[in-house]
Amino acid sequence: RLSNFVLVYVTASLKTRYRRALKRGQKAGESKQNYNEFKSESRLPTEVYIGSIGKRAKIKLLNEGTLEELYKEVNDKIAKLLK
């Protein structure tokens, strides 16, 4: 354990993550992947493990909005921690 360490888990629904992945197209073939393929990929051990780590987070953020909304939510949570 590290003093002053806070685990923050940021997630989004599968559909939101899929929509963003298509738009981003960072991984090879990602922009051509259909929803069922994306869904299957989300069940890989490496992906499932992320959720188990998230369960231990002190702060959990659901990132379904804009980047600006996420920044605001992060800043609000940080401000609360610093009080």
Short mmCIF file of N, CA, C and O in Angstrom, two decimals:
data_model
loop_
_atom_site.label_atom_id
_atom_site.label_comp_id
_atom_site.label_asym_id
_atom_site.label_seq_id
_atom_site.Cartn_x
_atom_site.Cartn_y
_atom_site.Cartn_z
N ARG A 1 0.83 -1.20 0.00
CA ARG A 1 0.00 0.00 0.00
C ARG A 1 0.87 1.25 0.00
O ARG A 1 1.84 1.33 0.73
N LEU A 2 0.46 2.20 -0.79
CA LEU A 2 1.18 3.47 -0.86
C LEU A 2 0.36 4.53 -0.14
O LEU A 2 -0.85 4.62 -0.32
N SER A 3 1.03 5.33 0.66
CA SER A 3 0.29 6.40 1.33
C SER A 3 -0.15 7.43 0.29
O SER A 3 0.54 7.68 -0.70
N ASN A 4 -1.31 7.97 0.49
CA ASN A 4 -1.90 8.97 -0.40
C ASN A 4 -2.23 8.46 -1.80
O ASN A 4 -2.45 9.24 -2.70
N PHE A 5 -2.22 7.15 -1.98
CA PHE A 5 -2.58 6.57 -3.28
C PHE A 5 -4.08 6.35 -3.33
O PHE A 5 -4.67 5.83 -2.39
N VAL A 6 -4.70 6.74 -4.44
CA VAL A 6 -6.13 6.53 -4.63
C VAL A 6 -6.33 5.88 -5.99
O VAL A 6 -5.93 6.43 -7.02
N LEU A 7 -6.91 4.70 -5.98
CA LEU A 7 -7.21 4.01 -7.24
C LEU A 7 -8.51 4.56 -7.80
O LEU A 7 -9.53 4.58 -7.12
N VAL A 8 -8.45 5.03 -9.03
CA VAL A 8 -9.62 5.57 -9.72
C VAL A 8 -9.93 4.66 -10.90
O VAL A 8 -9.04 4.35 -11.71
N TYR A 9 -11.17 4.23 -10.99
CA TYR A 9 -11.62 3.35 -12.07
C TYR A 9 -12.55 4.12 -12.97
O TYR A 9 -13.58 4.62 -12.53
N VAL A 10 -12.16 4.25 -14.23
CA VAL A 10 -12.98 4.94 -15.21
C VAL A 10 -13.45 3.91 -16.22
O VAL A 10 -12.65 3.19 -16.81
N THR A 11 -14.76 3.83 -16.41
CA THR A 11 -15.31 2.85 -17.33
C THR A 11 -16.45 3.47 -18.13
O THR A 11 -16.87 4.59 -17.86
N ALA A 12 -16.92 2.73 -19.10
CA ALA A 12 -18.07 3.13 -19.91
C ALA A 12 -18.79 1.86 -20.32
O ALA A 12 -18.22 0.77 -20.27
N SER A 13 -20.02 2.01 -20.74
CA SER A 13 -20.78 0.84 -21.18
C SER A 13 -20.11 0.22 -22.41
O SER A 13 -19.34 0.89 -23.13
N LEU A 14 -20.39 -1.03 -22.65
CA LEU A 14 -19.82 -1.73 -23.79
C LEU A 14 -20.18 -1.02 -25.10
O LEU A 14 -19.33 -0.85 -25.97
N LYS A 15 -21.41 -0.57 -25.22
CA LYS A 15 -21.83 0.11 -26.45
C LYS A 15 -21.07 1.42 -26.65
O LYS A 15 -20.67 1.74 -27.77
N THR A 16 -20.87 2.16 -25.58
CA THR A 16 -20.11 3.41 -25.68
C THR A 16 -18.66 3.12 -26.06
O THR A 16 -18.09 3.78 -26.93
N ARG A 17 -18.08 2.11 -25.43
CA ARG A 17 -16.69 1.76 -25.75
C ARG A 17 -16.56 1.30 -27.20
O ARG A 17 -15.59 1.65 -27.89
N TYR A 18 -17.54 0.56 -27.68
CA TYR A 18 -17.54 0.11 -29.08
C TYR A 18 -17.61 1.30 -30.04
O TYR A 18 -16.83 1.39 -30.99
N ARG A 19 -18.53 2.20 -29.78
CA ARG A 19 -18.69 3.39 -30.62
C ARG A 19 -17.39 4.20 -30.67
O ARG A 19 -16.96 4.64 -31.74
N ARG A 20 -16.78 4.37 -29.54
CA ARG A 20 -15.52 5.12 -29.47
C ARG A 20 -14.39 4.39 -30.18
O ARG A 20 -13.54 5.01 -30.83
N ALA A 21 -14.34 3.07 -30.03
CA ALA A 21 -13.29 2.29 -30.69
C ALA A 21 -13.40 2.39 -32.21
O ALA A 21 -12.40 2.52 -32.90
N LEU A 22 -14.62 2.33 -32.72
CA LEU A 22 -14.83 2.47 -34.16
C LEU A 22 -14.34 3.82 -34.65
O LEU A 22 -13.67 3.93 -35.68
N LYS A 23 -14.66 4.83 -33.90
CA LYS A 23 -14.28 6.20 -34.26
C LYS A 23 -12.76 6.38 -34.21
O LYS A 23 -12.16 7.01 -35.07
N ARG A 24 -12.15 5.80 -33.18
CA ARG A 24 -10.72 5.95 -32.94
C ARG A 24 -9.89 5.14 -33.94
O ARG A 24 -8.91 5.62 -34.48
N GLY A 25 -10.26 3.87 -34.11
CA GLY A 25 -9.54 2.99 -35.02
C GLY A 25 -8.06 2.83 -34.72
O GLY A 25 -7.25 2.71 -35.63
N GLN A 26 -7.68 2.79 -33.45
CA GLN A 26 -6.27 2.70 -33.05
C GLN A 26 -5.66 1.34 -33.32
O GLN A 26 -4.54 1.25 -33.78
N LYS A 27 -6.38 0.29 -33.00
CA LYS A 27 -5.85 -1.06 -33.17
C LYS A 27 -6.11 -1.52 -34.61
O LYS A 27 -7.11 -1.13 -35.22
N ALA A 28 -5.25 -2.38 -35.09
CA ALA A 28 -5.41 -2.92 -36.44
C ALA A 28 -6.76 -3.63 -36.56
O ALA A 28 -7.10 -4.48 -35.75
N GLY A 29 -7.56 -3.24 -37.54
CA GLY A 29 -8.85 -3.87 -37.79
C GLY A 29 -9.97 -3.41 -36.89
O GLY A 29 -11.12 -3.83 -37.06
N GLU A 30 -9.67 -2.58 -35.92
CA GLU A 30 -10.67 -2.15 -34.93
C GLU A 30 -11.86 -1.43 -35.58
O GLU A 30 -13.00 -1.64 -35.20
N SER A 31 -11.59 -0.62 -36.58
CA SER A 31 -12.67 0.16 -37.20
C SER A 31 -13.58 -0.71 -38.07
O SER A 31 -14.65 -0.29 -38.47
N LYS A 32 -13.16 -1.96 -38.33
CA LYS A 32 -13.97 -2.88 -39.15
C LYS A 32 -14.66 -3.94 -38.30
O LYS A 32 -15.40 -4.75 -38.82
N GLN A 33 -14.42 -3.90 -37.03
CA GLN A 33 -14.96 -4.91 -36.11
C GLN A 33 -16.45 -4.68 -35.88
O GLN A 33 -16.89 -3.55 -35.68
N ASN A 34 -17.24 -5.76 -35.90
CA ASN A 34 -18.66 -5.60 -35.58
C ASN A 34 -18.86 -5.70 -34.07
O ASN A 34 -17.95 -6.07 -33.33
N TYR A 35 -20.05 -5.36 -33.64
CA TYR A 35 -20.32 -5.30 -32.20
C TYR A 35 -20.11 -6.65 -31.51
O TYR A 35 -19.55 -6.70 -30.42
N ASN A 36 -20.54 -7.73 -32.15
CA ASN A 36 -20.38 -9.05 -31.53
C ASN A 36 -18.91 -9.43 -31.37
O ASN A 36 -18.53 -10.04 -30.36
N GLU A 37 -18.07 -9.06 -32.34
CA GLU A 37 -16.64 -9.32 -32.22
C GLU A 37 -16.05 -8.50 -31.07
O GLU A 37 -15.24 -9.00 -30.29
N PHE A 38 -16.47 -7.25 -30.99
CA PHE A 38 -16.00 -6.37 -29.91
C PHE A 38 -16.42 -6.92 -28.56
O PHE A 38 -15.64 -6.95 -27.60
N LYS A 39 -17.66 -7.39 -28.49
CA LYS A 39 -18.20 -7.96 -27.25
C LYS A 39 -17.40 -9.20 -26.84
O LYS A 39 -17.06 -9.36 -25.66
N SER A 40 -17.07 -10.05 -27.80
CA SER A 40 -16.28 -11.25 -27.51
C SER A 40 -14.90 -10.87 -26.98
O SER A 40 -14.38 -11.50 -26.06
N GLU A 41 -14.31 -9.85 -27.59
CA GLU A 41 -13.00 -9.39 -27.16
C GLU A 41 -13.03 -8.87 -25.71
O GLU A 41 -12.07 -9.00 -24.97
N SER A 42 -14.17 -8.31 -25.32
CA SER A 42 -14.29 -7.77 -23.97
C SER A 42 -14.32 -8.88 -22.91
O SER A 42 -14.20 -8.59 -21.73
N ARG A 43 -14.46 -10.12 -23.35
CA ARG A 43 -14.49 -11.25 -22.41
C ARG A 43 -13.12 -11.92 -22.26
O ARG A 43 -12.99 -12.90 -21.53
N LEU A 44 -12.12 -11.40 -22.96
CA LEU A 44 -10.77 -11.96 -22.84
C LEU A 44 -10.27 -11.76 -21.41
O LEU A 44 -10.62 -10.79 -20.74
N PRO A 45 -9.43 -12.68 -20.94
CA PRO A 45 -8.94 -12.59 -19.56
C PRO A 45 -8.34 -11.22 -19.20
O PRO A 45 -8.56 -10.72 -18.10
N THR A 46 -7.61 -10.64 -20.12
CA THR A 46 -7.00 -9.34 -19.82
C THR A 46 -8.04 -8.26 -19.61
O THR A 46 -7.88 -7.37 -18.78
N GLU A 47 -9.13 -8.33 -20.33
CA GLU A 47 -10.20 -7.34 -20.20
C GLU A 47 -11.03 -7.59 -18.94
O GLU A 47 -11.41 -6.65 -18.26
N VAL A 48 -11.31 -8.83 -18.64
CA VAL A 48 -12.10 -9.18 -17.46
C VAL A 48 -11.37 -8.76 -16.19
O VAL A 48 -11.97 -8.29 -15.23
N TYR A 49 -10.06 -8.90 -16.19
CA TYR A 49 -9.24 -8.55 -15.04
C TYR A 49 -9.37 -7.06 -14.69
O TYR A 49 -9.34 -6.68 -13.52
N ILE A 50 -9.53 -6.23 -15.69
CA ILE A 50 -9.68 -4.78 -15.46
C ILE A 50 -10.88 -4.51 -14.55
O ILE A 50 -10.80 -3.70 -13.63
N GLY A 51 -11.98 -5.19 -14.80
CA GLY A 51 -13.18 -5.01 -13.97
C GLY A 51 -12.95 -5.42 -12.52
O GLY A 51 -13.46 -4.78 -11.60
N SER A 52 -12.19 -6.48 -12.32
CA SER A 52 -11.93 -6.92 -10.94
C SER A 52 -11.05 -5.91 -10.21
O SER A 52 -11.21 -5.71 -9.01
N ILE A 53 -10.16 -5.26 -10.92
CA ILE A 53 -9.36 -4.19 -10.30
C ILE A 53 -10.27 -3.01 -9.98
O ILE A 53 -10.17 -2.41 -8.91
N GLY A 54 -11.18 -2.70 -10.88
CA GLY A 54 -12.11 -1.59 -10.69
C GLY A 54 -12.97 -1.74 -9.45
O GLY A 54 -13.32 -0.75 -8.81
N LYS A 55 -13.28 -2.96 -9.08
CA LYS A 55 -14.10 -3.19 -7.89
C LYS A 55 -13.39 -2.74 -6.62
O LYS A 55 -14.04 -2.44 -5.63
N ARG A 56 -12.06 -2.67 -6.67
CA ARG A 56 -11.30 -2.25 -5.49
C ARG A 56 -11.04 -0.74 -5.46
O ARG A 56 -10.46 -0.24 -4.51
N ALA A 57 -11.47 -0.04 -6.50
CA ALA A 57 -11.19 1.39 -6.60
C ALA A 57 -11.97 2.19 -5.56
O ALA A 57 -13.12 1.88 -5.26
N LYS A 58 -11.32 3.21 -5.07
CA LYS A 58 -11.98 4.11 -4.12
C LYS A 58 -12.95 5.04 -4.86
O LYS A 58 -14.00 5.40 -4.36
N ILE A 59 -12.57 5.41 -6.08
CA ILE A 59 -13.41 6.29 -6.89
C ILE A 59 -13.74 5.57 -8.20
O ILE A 59 -12.84 5.04 -8.86
N LYS A 60 -15.01 5.55 -8.54
CA LYS A 60 -15.46 4.94 -9.78
C LYS A 60 -16.19 5.99 -10.60
O LYS A 60 -17.09 6.66 -10.10
N LEU A 61 -15.79 6.13 -11.86
CA LEU A 61 -16.40 7.11 -12.75
C LEU A 61 -16.98 6.40 -13.97
O LEU A 61 -16.30 5.59 -14.60
N LEU A 62 -18.20 6.74 -14.29
CA LEU A 62 -18.84 6.21 -15.50
C LEU A 62 -18.68 7.26 -16.58
O LEU A 62 -19.26 8.35 -16.50
N ASN A 63 -17.91 6.94 -17.60
CA ASN A 63 -17.56 7.89 -18.65
C ASN A 63 -18.46 7.69 -19.87
O ASN A 63 -18.07 7.08 -20.86
N GLU A 64 -19.65 8.21 -19.80
CA GLU A 64 -20.61 8.08 -20.90
C GLU A 64 -20.78 9.39 -21.67
O GLU A 64 -21.46 9.42 -22.67
N GLY A 65 -20.17 10.46 -21.18
CA GLY A 65 -20.39 11.77 -21.79
C GLY A 65 -19.19 12.23 -22.60
O GLY A 65 -18.41 11.44 -23.13
N THR A 66 -19.04 13.54 -22.63
CA THR A 66 -17.95 14.15 -23.38
C THR A 66 -16.67 14.15 -22.56
O THR A 66 -16.70 13.91 -21.34
N LEU A 67 -15.58 14.46 -23.22
CA LEU A 67 -14.30 14.55 -22.53
C LEU A 67 -14.34 15.67 -21.49
O LEU A 67 -13.83 15.51 -20.37
N GLU A 68 -14.99 16.76 -21.83
CA GLU A 68 -15.12 17.88 -20.90
C GLU A 68 -15.90 17.47 -19.65
O GLU A 68 -15.55 17.85 -18.52
N GLU A 69 -16.95 16.66 -19.82
CA GLU A 69 -17.73 16.18 -18.67
C GLU A 69 -16.88 15.27 -17.79
O GLU A 69 -16.96 15.32 -16.56
N LEU A 70 -16.06 14.43 -18.42
CA LEU A 70 -15.17 13.55 -17.65
C LEU A 70 -14.17 14.38 -16.85
O LEU A 70 -13.96 14.13 -15.67
N TYR A 71 -13.55 15.36 -17.49
CA TYR A 71 -12.61 16.23 -16.79
C TYR A 71 -13.26 16.90 -15.59
O TYR A 71 -12.67 16.98 -14.52
N LYS A 72 -14.48 17.38 -15.76
CA LYS A 72 -15.18 18.03 -14.66
C LYS A 72 -15.41 17.06 -13.51
O LYS A 72 -15.17 17.38 -12.35
N GLU A 73 -15.84 15.86 -13.84
CA GLU A 73 -16.10 14.86 -12.81
C GLU A 73 -14.79 14.48 -12.08
O GLU A 73 -14.77 14.36 -10.85
N VAL A 74 -13.71 14.33 -12.82
CA VAL A 74 -12.41 14.02 -12.21
C VAL A 74 -12.00 15.16 -11.28
O VAL A 74 -11.59 14.93 -10.14
N ASN A 75 -12.10 16.38 -11.76
CA ASN A 75 -11.72 17.53 -10.93
C ASN A 75 -12.58 17.63 -9.68
O ASN A 75 -12.07 17.96 -8.61
N ASP A 76 -13.87 17.35 -9.80
CA ASP A 76 -14.77 17.38 -8.63
C ASP A 76 -14.34 16.32 -7.60
O ASP A 76 -14.32 16.60 -6.40
N LYS A 77 -14.01 15.12 -8.08
CA LYS A 77 -13.59 14.05 -7.16
C LYS A 77 -12.27 14.40 -6.48
O LYS A 77 -12.10 14.16 -5.28
N ILE A 78 -11.35 14.97 -7.22
CA ILE A 78 -10.06 15.37 -6.64
C ILE A 78 -10.26 16.44 -5.58
O ILE A 78 -9.68 16.38 -4.50
N ALA A 79 -11.13 17.41 -5.89
CA ALA A 79 -11.40 18.48 -4.93
C ALA A 79 -11.96 17.91 -3.64
O ALA A 79 -11.58 18.33 -2.54
N LYS A 80 -12.85 16.92 -3.72
CA LYS A 80 -13.42 16.29 -2.52
C LYS A 80 -12.34 15.56 -1.72
O LYS A 80 -12.36 15.57 -0.50
N LEU A 81 -11.42 14.90 -2.43
CA LEU A 81 -10.34 14.17 -1.74
C LEU A 81 -9.41 15.11 -1.00
O LEU A 81 -8.87 14.77 0.05
N LEU A 82 -9.21 16.28 -1.55
CA LEU A 82 -8.28 17.23 -0.96
C LEU A 82 -8.85 18.02 0.20
O LEU A 82 -8.11 18.72 0.89
N LYS A 83 -10.14 17.91 0.44
CA LYS A 83 -10.78 18.64 1.56
C LYS A 83 -10.40 18.04 2.88
O LYS A 83 -10.13 16.92 3.07
#
